[in-house]
mmCIF file with all atom_site columns, C-alpha atoms in Angstrom:
data_model
loop_
_atom_site.group_PDB
_atom_site.id
_atom_site.type_symbol
_atom_site.label_atom_id
_atom_site.label_alt_id
_atom_site.label_comp_id
_atom_site.label_asym_id
_atom_site.label_entity_id
_atom_site.label_seq_id
_atom_site.pdbx_PDB_ins_code
_atom_site.Cartn_x
_atom_site.Cartn_y
_atom_site.Cartn_z
_atom_site.occupancy
_atom_site.B_iso_or_equiv
_atom_site.pdbx_formal_charge
_atom_site.auth_seq_id
_atom_site.auth_comp_id
_atom_site.auth_asym_id
_atom_site.auth_atom_id
_atom_site.pdbx_PDB_model_num
ATOM 1   C CA . ARG Y 1 1   ? -4.728  48.302 65.896 1.00 0.00 ? 1   ARG Y CA 1
ATOM 2   C CA . ARG Y 1 2   ? -1.054  49.103 65.440 1.00 0.00 ? 2   ARG Y CA 1
ATOM 3   C CA . PRO Y 1 3   ? 1.180   49.213 62.361 1.00 0.00 ? 3   PRO Y CA 1
ATOM 4   C CA . GLY Y 1 4   ? 3.163   46.011 61.909 1.00 0.00 ? 4   GLY Y CA 1
ATOM 5   C CA . PHE Y 1 5   ? 0.747   43.821 63.872 1.00 0.00 ? 5   PHE Y CA 1
ATOM 6   C CA . SER Y 1 6   ? -1.465  41.236 62.235 1.00 0.00 ? 6   SER Y CA 1
ATOM 7   C CA . ARG Y 1 7   ? -4.921  40.870 63.733 1.00 0.00 ? 7   ARG Y CA 1
ATOM 8   C CA . VAL Y 1 8   ? -8.046  38.765 63.817 1.00 0.00 ? 8   VAL Y CA 1
ATOM 9   C CA . THR Y 1 9   ? -11.001 40.685 65.224 1.00 0.00 ? 9   THR Y CA 1
ATOM 10  C CA . ASN Y 1 10  ? -14.741 40.707 65.592 1.00 0.00 ? 10  ASN Y CA 1
ATOM 11  C CA . ASP Y 1 11  ? -16.675 42.339 62.738 1.00 0.00 ? 11  ASP Y CA 1
ATOM 12  C CA . ASP Y 1 12  ? -17.738 45.419 64.678 1.00 0.00 ? 12  ASP Y CA 1
ATOM 13  C CA . ARG Y 1 13  ? -19.642 47.111 61.880 1.00 0.00 ? 13  ARG Y CA 1
ATOM 14  C CA . LEU Y 1 14  ? -21.733 43.973 61.431 1.00 0.00 ? 14  LEU Y CA 1
ATOM 15  C CA . THR Y 1 15  ? -22.258 43.899 65.214 1.00 0.00 ? 15  THR Y CA 1
ATOM 16  C CA . GLY Y 1 16  ? -23.864 47.349 65.020 1.00 0.00 ? 16  GLY Y CA 1
ATOM 17  C CA . ARG Y 1 17  ? -26.100 46.278 62.158 1.00 0.00 ? 17  ARG Y CA 1
ATOM 18  C CA . ARG Y 1 18  ? -27.096 43.109 63.980 1.00 0.00 ? 18  ARG Y CA 1
ATOM 19  C CA . ALA Y 1 19  ? -28.041 45.133 67.071 1.00 0.00 ? 19  ALA Y CA 1
ATOM 20  C CA . VAL Y 1 20  ? -30.377 47.373 65.090 1.00 0.00 ? 20  VAL Y CA 1
ATOM 21  C CA . ASP Y 1 21  ? -31.901 44.432 63.211 1.00 0.00 ? 21  ASP Y CA 1
ATOM 22  C CA . TYR Y 1 22  ? -32.645 42.686 66.501 1.00 0.00 ? 22  TYR Y CA 1
ATOM 23  C CA . LEU Y 1 23  ? -34.025 45.780 68.227 1.00 0.00 ? 23  LEU Y CA 1
ATOM 24  C CA . GLY Y 1 24  ? -36.173 46.504 65.183 1.00 0.00 ? 24  GLY Y CA 1
ATOM 25  C CA . SER Y 1 25  ? -37.573 42.973 65.338 1.00 0.00 ? 25  SER Y CA 1
ATOM 26  C CA . ILE Y 1 26  ? -38.966 43.747 68.803 1.00 0.00 ? 26  ILE Y CA 1
ATOM 27  C CA . GLY Y 1 27  ? -40.542 46.991 67.664 1.00 0.00 ? 27  GLY Y CA 1
ATOM 28  C CA . PHE Y 1 28  ? -37.910 49.619 68.493 1.00 0.00 ? 28  PHE Y CA 1
ATOM 29  C CA . GLN Y 1 29  ? -37.492 52.448 65.995 1.00 0.00 ? 29  GLN Y CA 1
ATOM 30  C CA . ARG Y 1 30  ? -35.842 54.920 68.376 1.00 0.00 ? 30  ARG Y CA 1
ATOM 31  C CA . ILE Y 1 31  ? -32.331 53.721 69.182 1.00 0.00 ? 31  ILE Y CA 1
ATOM 32  C CA . ALA Y 1 32  ? -29.517 55.496 71.014 1.00 0.00 ? 32  ALA Y CA 1
ATOM 33  C CA . TYR Y 1 33  ? -25.882 54.451 71.330 1.00 0.00 ? 33  TYR Y CA 1
ATOM 34  C CA . LEU Y 1 34  ? -23.545 54.390 74.323 1.00 0.00 ? 34  LEU Y CA 1
ATOM 35  C CA . GLY Y 1 35  ? -19.909 54.277 73.253 1.00 0.00 ? 35  GLY Y CA 1
ATOM 36  C CA . VAL Y 1 36  ? -16.254 55.107 73.764 1.00 0.00 ? 36  VAL Y CA 1
ATOM 37  C CA . PRO Y 1 37  ? -14.724 58.014 71.796 1.00 0.00 ? 37  PRO Y CA 1
ATOM 38  C CA . GLY Y 1 38  ? -11.739 57.482 69.526 1.00 0.00 ? 38  GLY Y CA 1
ATOM 39  C CA . VAL Y 1 39  ? -11.752 53.680 69.821 1.00 0.00 ? 39  VAL Y CA 1
ATOM 40  C CA . ALA Y 1 40  ? -12.079 51.781 66.545 1.00 0.00 ? 40  ALA Y CA 1
ATOM 41  C CA . TRP Y 1 41  ? -14.333 48.957 67.736 1.00 0.00 ? 41  TRP Y CA 1
ATOM 42  C CA . SER Y 1 42  ? -16.809 51.354 69.372 1.00 0.00 ? 42  SER Y CA 1
ATOM 43  C CA . LEU Y 1 43  ? -16.842 53.743 66.422 1.00 0.00 ? 43  LEU Y CA 1
ATOM 44  C CA . GLU Y 1 44  ? -17.460 50.882 63.995 1.00 0.00 ? 44  GLU Y CA 1
ATOM 45  C CA . ARG Y 1 45  ? -20.316 49.475 66.083 1.00 0.00 ? 45  ARG Y CA 1
ATOM 46  C CA . ARG Y 1 46  ? -21.831 52.963 66.069 1.00 0.00 ? 46  ARG Y CA 1
ATOM 47  C CA . ALA Y 1 47  ? -21.339 53.279 62.290 1.00 0.00 ? 47  ALA Y CA 1
ATOM 48  C CA . GLY Y 1 48  ? -22.912 49.879 61.689 1.00 0.00 ? 48  GLY Y CA 1
ATOM 49  C CA . ALA Y 1 49  ? -25.941 50.812 63.785 1.00 0.00 ? 49  ALA Y CA 1
ATOM 50  C CA . ALA Y 1 50  ? -26.402 54.078 61.889 1.00 0.00 ? 50  ALA Y CA 1
ATOM 51  C CA . GLU Y 1 51  ? -26.021 52.237 58.580 1.00 0.00 ? 51  GLU Y CA 1
ATOM 52  C CA . ALA Y 1 52  ? -28.741 49.764 59.538 1.00 0.00 ? 52  ALA Y CA 1
ATOM 53  C CA . LEU Y 1 53  ? -31.023 52.650 60.510 1.00 0.00 ? 53  LEU Y CA 1
ATOM 54  C CA . GLY Y 1 54  ? -30.311 54.355 57.180 1.00 0.00 ? 54  GLY Y CA 1
ATOM 55  C CA . ILE Y 1 55  ? -28.971 57.517 58.826 1.00 0.00 ? 55  ILE Y CA 1
ATOM 56  C CA . ALA Y 1 56  ? -25.621 59.306 59.046 1.00 0.00 ? 56  ALA Y CA 1
ATOM 57  C CA . PRO Y 1 57  ? -23.541 58.309 62.103 1.00 0.00 ? 57  PRO Y CA 1
ATOM 58  C CA . GLY Y 1 58  ? -23.656 61.923 63.299 1.00 0.00 ? 58  GLY Y CA 1
ATOM 59  C CA . THR Y 1 59  ? -27.449 61.887 63.548 1.00 0.00 ? 59  THR Y CA 1
ATOM 60  C CA . LEU Y 1 60  ? -27.626 58.820 65.808 1.00 0.00 ? 60  LEU Y CA 1
ATOM 61  C CA . PRO Y 1 61  ? -28.216 59.901 69.439 1.00 0.00 ? 61  PRO Y CA 1
ATOM 62  C CA . VAL Y 1 62  ? -24.850 59.116 71.059 1.00 0.00 ? 62  VAL Y CA 1
ATOM 63  C CA . PHE Y 1 63  ? -23.413 59.340 74.569 1.00 0.00 ? 63  PHE Y CA 1
ATOM 64  C CA . GLU Y 1 64  ? -19.668 58.669 74.764 1.00 0.00 ? 64  GLU Y CA 1
ATOM 65  C CA . ARG Y 1 65  ? -17.279 58.377 77.699 1.00 0.00 ? 65  ARG Y CA 1
ATOM 66  C CA . SER Y 1 66  ? -13.906 56.707 78.247 1.00 0.00 ? 66  SER Y CA 1
ATOM 67  C CA . LEU Y 1 67  ? -13.748 53.005 78.959 1.00 0.00 ? 67  LEU Y CA 1
ATOM 68  C CA . PRO Y 1 68  ? -12.573 53.595 82.581 1.00 0.00 ? 68  PRO Y CA 1
ATOM 69  C CA . TRP Y 1 69  ? -15.613 55.860 83.073 1.00 0.00 ? 69  TRP Y CA 1
ATOM 70  C CA . TRP Y 1 70  ? -17.961 53.079 82.034 1.00 0.00 ? 70  TRP Y CA 1
ATOM 71  C CA . GLU Y 1 71  ? -16.124 50.707 84.354 1.00 0.00 ? 71  GLU Y CA 1
ATOM 72  C CA . GLY Y 1 72  ? -16.786 52.988 87.329 1.00 0.00 ? 72  GLY Y CA 1
ATOM 73  C CA . GLU Y 1 73  ? -13.819 55.362 87.430 1.00 0.00 ? 73  GLU Y CA 1
ATOM 74  C CA . GLY Y 1 74  ? -13.817 57.276 90.720 1.00 0.00 ? 74  GLY Y CA 1
ATOM 75  C CA . ARG Y 1 75  ? -17.204 56.051 91.873 1.00 0.00 ? 75  ARG Y CA 1
ATOM 76  C CA . GLY Y 1 76  ? -16.838 52.511 93.165 1.00 0.00 ? 76  GLY Y CA 1
ATOM 77  C CA . GLY Y 1 77  ? -18.186 50.572 90.214 1.00 0.00 ? 77  GLY Y CA 1
ATOM 78  C CA . PRO Y 1 78  ? -20.848 50.752 87.511 1.00 0.00 ? 78  PRO Y CA 1
ATOM 79  C CA . GLY Y 1 79  ? -24.537 50.920 88.172 1.00 0.00 ? 79  GLY Y CA 1
ATOM 80  C CA . ARG Y 1 80  ? -24.397 53.020 91.357 1.00 0.00 ? 80  ARG Y CA 1
ATOM 81  C CA . ASN Y 1 81  ? -25.913 56.442 91.494 1.00 0.00 ? 81  ASN Y CA 1
ATOM 82  C CA . GLY Y 1 82  ? -23.418 59.303 91.740 1.00 0.00 ? 82  GLY Y CA 1
ATOM 83  C CA . ALA Y 1 83  ? -22.425 62.693 90.391 1.00 0.00 ? 83  ALA Y CA 1
ATOM 84  C CA . GLY Y 1 84  ? -20.664 61.079 87.444 1.00 0.00 ? 84  GLY Y CA 1
ATOM 85  C CA . ASP Y 1 85  ? -23.959 59.648 86.248 1.00 0.00 ? 85  ASP Y CA 1
ATOM 86  C CA . ARG Y 1 86  ? -25.784 62.952 85.876 1.00 0.00 ? 86  ARG Y CA 1
ATOM 87  C CA . SER Y 1 87  ? -24.810 63.457 82.240 1.00 0.00 ? 87  SER Y CA 1
ATOM 88  C CA . LEU Y 1 88  ? -25.905 59.911 81.402 1.00 0.00 ? 88  LEU Y CA 1
ATOM 89  C CA . GLU Y 1 89  ? -29.125 60.465 83.360 1.00 0.00 ? 89  GLU Y CA 1
ATOM 90  C CA . ARG Y 1 90  ? -29.856 63.576 81.292 1.00 0.00 ? 90  ARG Y CA 1
ATOM 91  C CA . PHE Y 1 91  ? -29.127 61.696 78.074 1.00 0.00 ? 91  PHE Y CA 1
ATOM 92  C CA . ILE Y 1 92  ? -31.409 58.750 78.882 1.00 0.00 ? 92  ILE Y CA 1
ATOM 93  C CA . SER Y 1 93  ? -34.128 61.027 80.305 1.00 0.00 ? 93  SER Y CA 1
ATOM 94  C CA . GLY Y 1 94  ? -34.113 63.048 77.090 1.00 0.00 ? 94  GLY Y CA 1
ATOM 95  C CA . ILE Y 1 95  ? -34.810 60.086 74.791 1.00 0.00 ? 95  ILE Y CA 1
ATOM 96  C CA . ARG Y 1 96  ? -38.396 59.838 73.626 1.00 0.00 ? 96  ARG Y CA 1
ATOM 97  C CA . LYS Y 1 97  ? -39.800 56.561 74.890 1.00 0.00 ? 97  LYS Y CA 1
ATOM 98  C CA . PRO Y 1 98  ? -40.273 53.698 74.260 1.00 0.00 ? 98  PRO Y CA 1
ATOM 99  C CA . ALA Y 1 99  ? -36.667 53.520 73.065 1.00 0.00 ? 99  ALA Y CA 1
ATOM 100 C CA . ALA Y 1 100 ? -33.740 51.140 72.947 1.00 0.00 ? 100 ALA Y CA 1
ATOM 101 C CA . VAL Y 1 101 ? -30.188 51.756 74.112 1.00 0.00 ? 101 VAL Y CA 1
ATOM 102 C CA . PHE Y 1 102 ? -27.457 49.894 72.232 1.00 0.00 ? 102 PHE Y CA 1
ATOM 103 C CA . ALA Y 1 103 ? -24.414 49.802 74.514 1.00 0.00 ? 103 ALA Y CA 1
ATOM 104 C CA . CYS Y 1 104 ? -20.944 49.296 73.040 1.00 0.00 ? 104 CYS Y CA 1
ATOM 105 C CA . ASN Y 1 105 ? -20.249 46.523 75.569 1.00 0.00 ? 105 ASN Y CA 1
ATOM 106 C CA . ASP Y 1 106 ? -21.797 44.833 78.581 1.00 0.00 ? 106 ASP Y CA 1
ATOM 107 C CA . THR Y 1 107 ? -20.181 47.197 81.093 1.00 0.00 ? 107 THR Y CA 1
ATOM 108 C CA . ALA Y 1 108 ? -21.845 50.186 79.436 1.00 0.00 ? 108 ALA Y CA 1
ATOM 109 C CA . GLY Y 1 109 ? -25.110 48.260 79.281 1.00 0.00 ? 109 GLY Y CA 1
ATOM 110 C CA . LEU Y 1 110 ? -24.909 47.420 82.982 1.00 0.00 ? 110 LEU Y CA 1
ATOM 111 C CA . ARG Y 1 111 ? -24.398 51.062 83.847 1.00 0.00 ? 111 ARG Y CA 1
ATOM 112 C CA . ALA Y 1 112 ? -27.313 52.113 81.649 1.00 0.00 ? 112 ALA Y CA 1
ATOM 113 C CA . VAL Y 1 113 ? -29.620 49.664 83.443 1.00 0.00 ? 113 VAL Y CA 1
ATOM 114 C CA . GLY Y 1 114 ? -28.455 51.033 86.803 1.00 0.00 ? 114 GLY Y CA 1
ATOM 115 C CA . VAL Y 1 115 ? -29.103 54.628 85.757 1.00 0.00 ? 115 VAL Y CA 1
ATOM 116 C CA . CYS Y 1 116 ? -32.582 53.713 84.507 1.00 0.00 ? 116 CYS Y CA 1
ATOM 117 C CA . GLN Y 1 117 ? -33.324 52.119 87.868 1.00 0.00 ? 117 GLN Y CA 1
ATOM 118 C CA . GLY Y 1 118 ? -32.206 55.275 89.651 1.00 0.00 ? 118 GLY Y CA 1
ATOM 119 C CA . LEU Y 1 119 ? -34.478 57.396 87.464 1.00 0.00 ? 119 LEU Y CA 1
ATOM 120 C CA . GLY Y 1 120 ? -37.478 55.095 87.860 1.00 0.00 ? 120 GLY Y CA 1
ATOM 121 C CA . ILE Y 1 121 ? -37.429 54.224 84.144 1.00 0.00 ? 121 ILE Y CA 1
ATOM 122 C CA . ALA Y 1 122 ? -38.758 50.720 83.527 1.00 0.00 ? 122 ALA Y CA 1
ATOM 123 C CA . VAL Y 1 123 ? -36.393 48.312 81.749 1.00 0.00 ? 123 VAL Y CA 1
ATOM 124 C CA . PRO Y 1 124 ? -37.455 46.994 79.286 1.00 0.00 ? 124 PRO Y CA 1
ATOM 125 C CA . GLY Y 1 125 ? -40.928 48.571 79.394 1.00 0.00 ? 125 GLY Y CA 1
ATOM 126 C CA . GLU Y 1 126 ? -39.738 52.110 78.624 1.00 0.00 ? 126 GLU Y CA 1
ATOM 127 C CA . VAL Y 1 127 ? -36.087 51.554 77.677 1.00 0.00 ? 127 VAL Y CA 1
ATOM 128 C CA . ALA Y 1 128 ? -34.653 48.287 76.390 1.00 0.00 ? 128 ALA Y CA 1
ATOM 129 C CA . VAL Y 1 129 ? -30.887 47.811 76.811 1.00 0.00 ? 129 VAL Y CA 1
ATOM 130 C CA . LEU Y 1 130 ? -28.650 45.631 74.632 1.00 0.00 ? 130 LEU Y CA 1
ATOM 131 C CA . GLY Y 1 131 ? -24.940 45.078 75.291 1.00 0.00 ? 131 GLY Y CA 1
ATOM 132 C CA . VAL Y 1 132 ? -22.106 43.337 73.456 1.00 0.00 ? 132 VAL Y CA 1
ATOM 133 C CA . ASP Y 1 133 ? -19.752 40.510 74.572 1.00 0.00 ? 133 ASP Y CA 1
ATOM 134 C CA . ASP Y 1 134 ? -22.313 38.281 76.353 1.00 0.00 ? 134 ASP Y CA 1
ATOM 135 C CA . GLU Y 1 135 ? -20.195 38.153 79.514 1.00 0.00 ? 135 GLU Y CA 1
ATOM 136 C CA . ASP Y 1 136 ? -22.562 35.896 81.397 1.00 0.00 ? 136 ASP Y CA 1
ATOM 137 C CA . ILE Y 1 137 ? -21.550 36.962 84.922 1.00 0.00 ? 137 ILE Y CA 1
ATOM 138 C CA . VAL Y 1 138 ? -21.982 40.670 84.123 1.00 0.00 ? 138 VAL Y CA 1
ATOM 139 C CA . CYS Y 1 139 ? -25.212 40.065 82.212 1.00 0.00 ? 139 CYS Y CA 1
ATOM 140 C CA . GLU Y 1 140 ? -26.791 37.865 84.865 1.00 0.00 ? 140 GLU Y CA 1
ATOM 141 C CA . LEU Y 1 141 ? -25.782 40.147 87.754 1.00 0.00 ? 141 LEU Y CA 1
ATOM 142 C CA . SER Y 1 142 ? -27.620 43.002 86.084 1.00 0.00 ? 142 SER Y CA 1
ATOM 143 C CA . SER Y 1 143 ? -31.169 43.500 87.334 1.00 0.00 ? 143 SER Y CA 1
ATOM 144 C CA . PRO Y 1 144 ? -33.010 42.992 85.063 1.00 0.00 ? 144 PRO Y CA 1
ATOM 145 C CA . SER Y 1 145 ? -30.563 40.637 83.358 1.00 0.00 ? 145 SER Y CA 1
ATOM 146 C CA . LEU Y 1 146 ? -28.828 42.125 80.325 1.00 0.00 ? 146 LEU Y CA 1
ATOM 147 C CA . SER Y 1 147 ? -29.346 40.962 76.740 1.00 0.00 ? 147 SER Y CA 1
ATOM 148 C CA . SER Y 1 148 ? -26.132 40.945 74.753 1.00 0.00 ? 148 SER Y CA 1
ATOM 149 C CA . ILE Y 1 149 ? -24.615 40.122 71.367 1.00 0.00 ? 149 ILE Y CA 1
ATOM 150 C CA . ALA Y 1 150 ? -22.226 37.206 71.753 1.00 0.00 ? 150 ALA Y CA 1
ATOM 151 C CA . LEU Y 1 151 ? -18.823 37.372 70.069 1.00 0.00 ? 151 LEU Y CA 1
ATOM 152 C CA . ASP Y 1 152 ? -17.436 34.253 68.401 1.00 0.00 ? 152 ASP Y CA 1
ATOM 153 C CA . CYS Y 1 153 ? -14.228 34.240 70.439 1.00 0.00 ? 153 CYS Y CA 1
ATOM 154 C CA . GLU Y 1 154 ? -13.540 30.565 69.722 1.00 0.00 ? 154 GLU Y CA 1
ATOM 155 C CA . THR Y 1 155 ? -13.431 31.189 65.977 1.00 0.00 ? 155 THR Y CA 1
ATOM 156 C CA . ILE Y 1 156 ? -11.326 34.326 66.495 1.00 0.00 ? 156 ILE Y CA 1
ATOM 157 C CA . GLY Y 1 157 ? -8.806  32.259 68.459 1.00 0.00 ? 157 GLY Y CA 1
ATOM 158 C CA . TYR Y 1 158 ? -8.810  29.481 65.859 1.00 0.00 ? 158 TYR Y CA 1
ATOM 159 C CA . ARG Y 1 159 ? -8.308  31.929 62.968 1.00 0.00 ? 159 ARG Y CA 1
ATOM 160 C CA . ALA Y 1 160 ? -5.575  33.762 64.905 1.00 0.00 ? 160 ALA Y CA 1
ATOM 161 C CA . ALA Y 1 161 ? -3.666  30.503 65.403 1.00 0.00 ? 161 ALA Y CA 1
ATOM 162 C CA . ALA Y 1 162 ? -4.050  29.698 61.699 1.00 0.00 ? 162 ALA Y CA 1
ATOM 163 C CA . LEU Y 1 163 ? -2.861  33.209 60.774 1.00 0.00 ? 163 LEU Y CA 1
ATOM 164 C CA . LEU Y 1 164 ? 0.197   32.834 62.998 1.00 0.00 ? 164 LEU Y CA 1
ATOM 165 C CA . ASP Y 1 165 ? 0.961   29.473 61.384 1.00 0.00 ? 165 ASP Y CA 1
ATOM 166 C CA . SER Y 1 166 ? 0.707   31.103 57.963 1.00 0.00 ? 166 SER Y CA 1
ATOM 167 C CA . ILE Y 1 167 ? 3.012   33.963 58.955 1.00 0.00 ? 167 ILE Y CA 1
ATOM 168 C CA . LEU Y 1 168 ? 5.637   31.542 60.305 1.00 0.00 ? 168 LEU Y CA 1
ATOM 169 C CA . ASP Y 1 169 ? 5.525   29.742 56.953 1.00 0.00 ? 169 ASP Y CA 1
ATOM 170 C CA . GLY Y 1 170 ? 6.042   33.051 55.115 1.00 0.00 ? 170 GLY Y CA 1
ATOM 171 C CA . GLY Y 1 171 ? 2.410   33.307 54.052 1.00 0.00 ? 171 GLY Y CA 1
ATOM 172 C CA . ASP Y 1 172 ? -0.240  36.013 54.086 1.00 0.00 ? 172 ASP Y CA 1
ATOM 173 C CA . ALA Y 1 173 ? -0.621  38.251 57.170 1.00 0.00 ? 173 ALA Y CA 1
ATOM 174 C CA . ALA Y 1 174 ? -3.755  40.114 56.040 1.00 0.00 ? 174 ALA Y CA 1
ATOM 175 C CA . PRO Y 1 175 ? -6.172  41.101 58.834 1.00 0.00 ? 175 PRO Y CA 1
ATOM 176 C CA . LEU Y 1 176 ? -9.283  38.986 59.259 1.00 0.00 ? 176 LEU Y CA 1
ATOM 177 C CA . VAL Y 1 177 ? -12.705 39.778 60.698 1.00 0.00 ? 177 VAL Y CA 1
ATOM 178 C CA . VAL Y 1 178 ? -15.078 37.232 62.216 1.00 0.00 ? 178 VAL Y CA 1
ATOM 179 C CA . PRO Y 1 179 ? -18.879 37.752 62.283 1.00 0.00 ? 179 PRO Y CA 1
ATOM 180 C CA . PRO Y 1 180 ? -20.433 38.108 65.742 1.00 0.00 ? 180 PRO Y CA 1
ATOM 181 C CA . GLY Y 1 181 ? -22.673 35.424 67.190 1.00 0.00 ? 181 GLY Y CA 1
ATOM 182 C CA . ASP Y 1 182 ? -26.356 35.689 67.988 1.00 0.00 ? 182 ASP Y CA 1
ATOM 183 C CA . VAL Y 1 183 ? -28.139 37.874 70.522 1.00 0.00 ? 183 VAL Y CA 1
ATOM 184 C CA . ALA Y 1 184 ? -28.409 36.202 73.909 1.00 0.00 ? 184 ALA Y CA 1
ATOM 185 C CA . GLU Y 1 185 ? -31.822 37.511 74.899 1.00 0.00 ? 185 GLU Y CA 1
ATOM 186 C CA . ARG Y 1 186 ? -32.444 38.206 78.576 1.00 0.00 ? 186 ARG Y CA 1
ATOM 187 C CA . GLU Y 1 187 ? -34.878 40.367 80.521 1.00 0.00 ? 187 GLU Y CA 1
ATOM 188 C CA . SER Y 1 188 ? -33.569 43.780 79.406 1.00 0.00 ? 188 SER Y CA 1
ATOM 189 C CA . THR Y 1 189 ? -35.043 43.324 75.910 1.00 0.00 ? 189 THR Y CA 1
ATOM 190 C CA . ARG Y 1 190 ? -37.828 40.809 76.569 1.00 0.00 ? 190 ARG Y CA 1
ATOM 191 C CA . THR Y 1 191 ? -40.560 43.138 75.378 1.00 0.00 ? 191 THR Y CA 1
ATOM 192 C CA . PHE Y 1 192 ? -42.201 44.559 72.279 1.00 0.00 ? 192 PHE Y CA 1
ATOM 193 C CA . ALA Y 1 193 ? -42.187 48.311 71.729 1.00 0.00 ? 193 ALA Y CA 1
ATOM 194 C CA . SER Y 1 194 ? -45.359 50.073 70.712 1.00 0.00 ? 194 SER Y CA 1
ATOM 195 C CA . ASP Y 1 195 ? -46.829 53.509 71.320 1.00 0.00 ? 195 ASP Y CA 1
ATOM 196 C CA . ASP Y 1 196 ? -50.007 51.659 72.310 1.00 0.00 ? 196 ASP Y CA 1
ATOM 197 C CA . PRO Y 1 197 ? -49.363 50.213 75.806 1.00 0.00 ? 197 PRO Y CA 1
ATOM 198 C CA . LEU Y 1 198 ? -51.968 47.488 75.338 1.00 0.00 ? 198 LEU Y CA 1
ATOM 199 C CA . VAL Y 1 199 ? -50.311 46.250 72.141 1.00 0.00 ? 199 VAL Y CA 1
ATOM 200 C CA . SER Y 1 200 ? -46.936 46.362 73.876 1.00 0.00 ? 200 SER Y CA 1
ATOM 201 C CA . LYS Y 1 201 ? -48.194 44.368 76.860 1.00 0.00 ? 201 LYS Y CA 1
ATOM 202 C CA . ALA Y 1 202 ? -49.920 41.753 74.676 1.00 0.00 ? 202 ALA Y CA 1
ATOM 203 C CA . ALA Y 1 203 ? -46.890 41.293 72.427 1.00 0.00 ? 203 ALA Y CA 1
ATOM 204 C CA . THR Y 1 204 ? -44.570 41.010 75.433 1.00 0.00 ? 204 THR Y CA 1
ATOM 205 C CA . ILE Y 1 205 ? -46.711 38.232 76.902 1.00 0.00 ? 205 ILE Y CA 1
ATOM 206 C CA . ILE Y 1 206 ? -46.781 36.431 73.552 1.00 0.00 ? 206 ILE Y CA 1
ATOM 207 C CA . ARG Y 1 207 ? -42.969 36.672 73.217 1.00 0.00 ? 207 ARG Y CA 1
ATOM 208 C CA . ALA Y 1 208 ? -42.507 35.326 76.742 1.00 0.00 ? 208 ALA Y CA 1
ATOM 209 C CA . ARG Y 1 209 ? -44.999 32.460 76.564 1.00 0.00 ? 209 ARG Y CA 1
ATOM 210 C CA . ALA Y 1 210 ? -45.634 31.420 72.963 1.00 0.00 ? 210 ALA Y CA 1
ATOM 211 C CA . HIS Y 1 211 ? -43.327 28.410 73.087 1.00 0.00 ? 211 HIS Y CA 1
#
């Protein structure tokens, strides 16, 4: 976001609310957020999640690092165990389980799944992980595969072209936001959270097979 530039963007606050609504629908009441500090889209996804939970953004359990850190800065790529992961390991280990981790994007979600694997934390049995962007290659390469909120990039592109056309005709250049798409559910959230392990197991089987 820069002065003098028109923009058409995803509705990031709504993305955060949608994440919490979805995670709540599969039984998760304890939700933590993995984000990027000082970046508008990450901060708004965090704020939307806190809003949906009915809490102040400052009370949501949050772990933030730079975008290059999530992408594997200085350690050969996300999802591999290394010294840089220790702070994230402590954060995830300290969450009371079962819990859900809402990652600001798929790269952060991929790294969270890798850290859980290194710690012996079952995904999604103990920690469910939900990303954003629905980058199918990233999500499918994750093990287990990563659930993610899809962005409506086609509509964003269409509205951006229409906005440019309007600007060239001397019309309105007001910023526009586009609602995100649906959750693409994969293995990392294919569960149902309950403090009773038998209820959790039964509900997970029902969710997987009741079609």
